[in-house]
Coordinates of C-alpha atoms in Angstrom, one line a residue:
X1 CA 63.2 186.9 -53.8
X2 CA 60.1 184.7 -53.8
X3 CA 60.7 183.7 -57.4
X4 CA 64.3 182.7 -56.6
X5 CA 63.1 180.6 -53.6
X6 CA 60.5 178.9 -55.8
X7 CA 63.2 178.1 -58.5
X8 CA 65.5 176.7 -55.8
X9 CA 62.7 174.4 -54.7
X10 CA 62.3 173.3 -58.4
X11 CA 66.0 172.7 -58.6
X12 CA 65.9 170.5 -55.5
X13 CA 63.1 168.5 -57.1
X14 CA 65.1 168.0 -60.3
X15 CA 68.1 166.9 -58.2
X16 CA 65.9 164.4 -56.2
X17 CA 64.2 163.1 -59.4
X18 CA 67.6 162.3 -60.9
X19 CA 68.9 160.3 -57.9
X20 CA 71.4 162.8 -56.6
X21 CA 73.1 163.5 -59.9
X22 CA 74.8 166.9 -59.9
X23 CA 72.8 169.6 -61.7
X24 CA 74.3 172.1 -64.2
X25 CA 72.3 175.4 -64.0
X26 CA 72.1 178.2 -66.5
X27 CA 70.1 181.4 -66.1
X28 CA 70.1 185.0 -67.2
X29 CA 69.8 186.0 -63.5
X30 CA 73.1 186.4 -61.7
X31 CA 71.2 186.7 -58.4
X32 CA 69.6 183.3 -58.9
X33 CA 72.9 181.7 -60.0
X34 CA 74.6 183.1 -56.9
X35 CA 72.0 181.4 -54.7
X36 CA 71.9 178.2 -56.7
X37 CA 75.6 177.6 -56.6
X38 CA 75.5 177.6 -52.8
X39 CA 74.2 174.0 -53.0
X40 CA 76.9 171.4 -53.3
X41 CA 74.9 169.5 -56.0
X42 CA 74.8 172.5 -58.4
X43 CA 77.4 173.4 -61.0
X44 CA 77.5 176.9 -62.5
X45 CA 80.0 178.2 -65.0
X46 CA 81.3 181.5 -63.6
X47 CA 81.2 184.6 -65.6
X48 CA 79.1 187.7 -66.5
X49 CA 75.6 186.9 -67.6
X50 CA 74.7 188.8 -70.8
X51 CA 72.6 188.2 -73.8
X52 CA 75.1 188.1 -76.7
X53 CA 72.9 190.2 -78.9
X54 CA 72.7 192.9 -76.3
X55 CA 74.9 196.0 -76.4
X56 CA 78.0 195.7 -74.3
X57 CA 78.4 191.9 -74.7
X58 CA 82.2 191.4 -74.6
X59 CA 84.2 188.3 -75.5
X60 CA 84.0 186.9 -71.9
X61 CA 80.2 187.1 -72.0
X62 CA 80.1 185.4 -75.4
X63 CA 82.4 182.7 -74.1
X64 CA 80.1 182.0 -71.1
X65 CA 77.1 181.7 -73.3
X66 CA 78.9 179.3 -75.6
X67 CA 80.2 177.2 -72.7
X68 CA 76.7 177.1 -71.1
X69 CA 75.2 176.0 -74.5
X70 CA 78.0 173.4 -75.0
X71 CA 77.6 171.8 -71.6
X72 CA 73.8 171.7 -71.9
X73 CA 74.1 170.0 -75.3
X74 CA 76.2 167.3 -73.7
X75 CA 74.0 166.7 -70.7
X76 CA 72.0 163.6 -70.0
X77 CA 68.8 165.6 -69.7
X78 CA 67.9 169.2 -70.1
X79 CA 65.1 170.9 -68.1
X80 CA 63.5 174.3 -68.7
X81 CA 61.8 175.6 -65.5
X82 CA 59.1 178.3 -66.1
X83 CA 57.4 179.6 -63.0
X84 CA 55.1 182.5 -62.8
X85 CA 55.9 185.3 -65.3
X86 CA 59.3 183.9 -66.3
X87 CA 60.2 184.0 -70.0
X88 CA 59.9 180.7 -71.9
X89 CA 63.4 180.7 -73.4
X90 CA 64.4 178.5 -76.3
X91 CA 68.1 178.4 -75.3
X92 CA 68.0 175.2 -73.4
X93 CA 65.7 173.5 -75.9
X94 CA 68.0 174.4 -78.8
X95 CA 71.0 173.1 -76.9
X96 CA 69.2 169.8 -76.2
X97 CA 68.3 169.4 -79.9
X98 CA 72.0 169.6 -81.0
X99 CA 72.7 166.1 -79.6
X100 CA 69.2 164.7 -79.1
X101 CA 69.3 165.2 -75.4
X102 CA 65.9 164.5 -73.7
X103 CA 64.2 167.9 -73.0
X104 CA 61.6 168.6 -70.4
X105 CA 59.6 171.7 -69.7
X106 CA 58.5 172.1 -66.1
X107 CA 55.8 174.8 -65.9
X108 CA 54.4 175.8 -62.6

């Protein structure tokens, strides 16, 4: 719960930093996504969160990952927030590289 609250604060900072531009959020935590999408400035693609290489990943899970990646790759900026013991994922960075989108890592 503390980590989710910290990440929500980071999300608010990114929103403020970008002059109130709506923020598209991806995560492998359904709990965090549920909290994040309560904010009117946040956009989340609904669907089951799964790693597509994990057992049990169905077509809907693969579609969500594809859509998340596609939207990130067409964003104005992409941020990776890493706080505490969070995993430093390459997902968002790879999406940014596809179309040369500016990429920022915010480590706290």
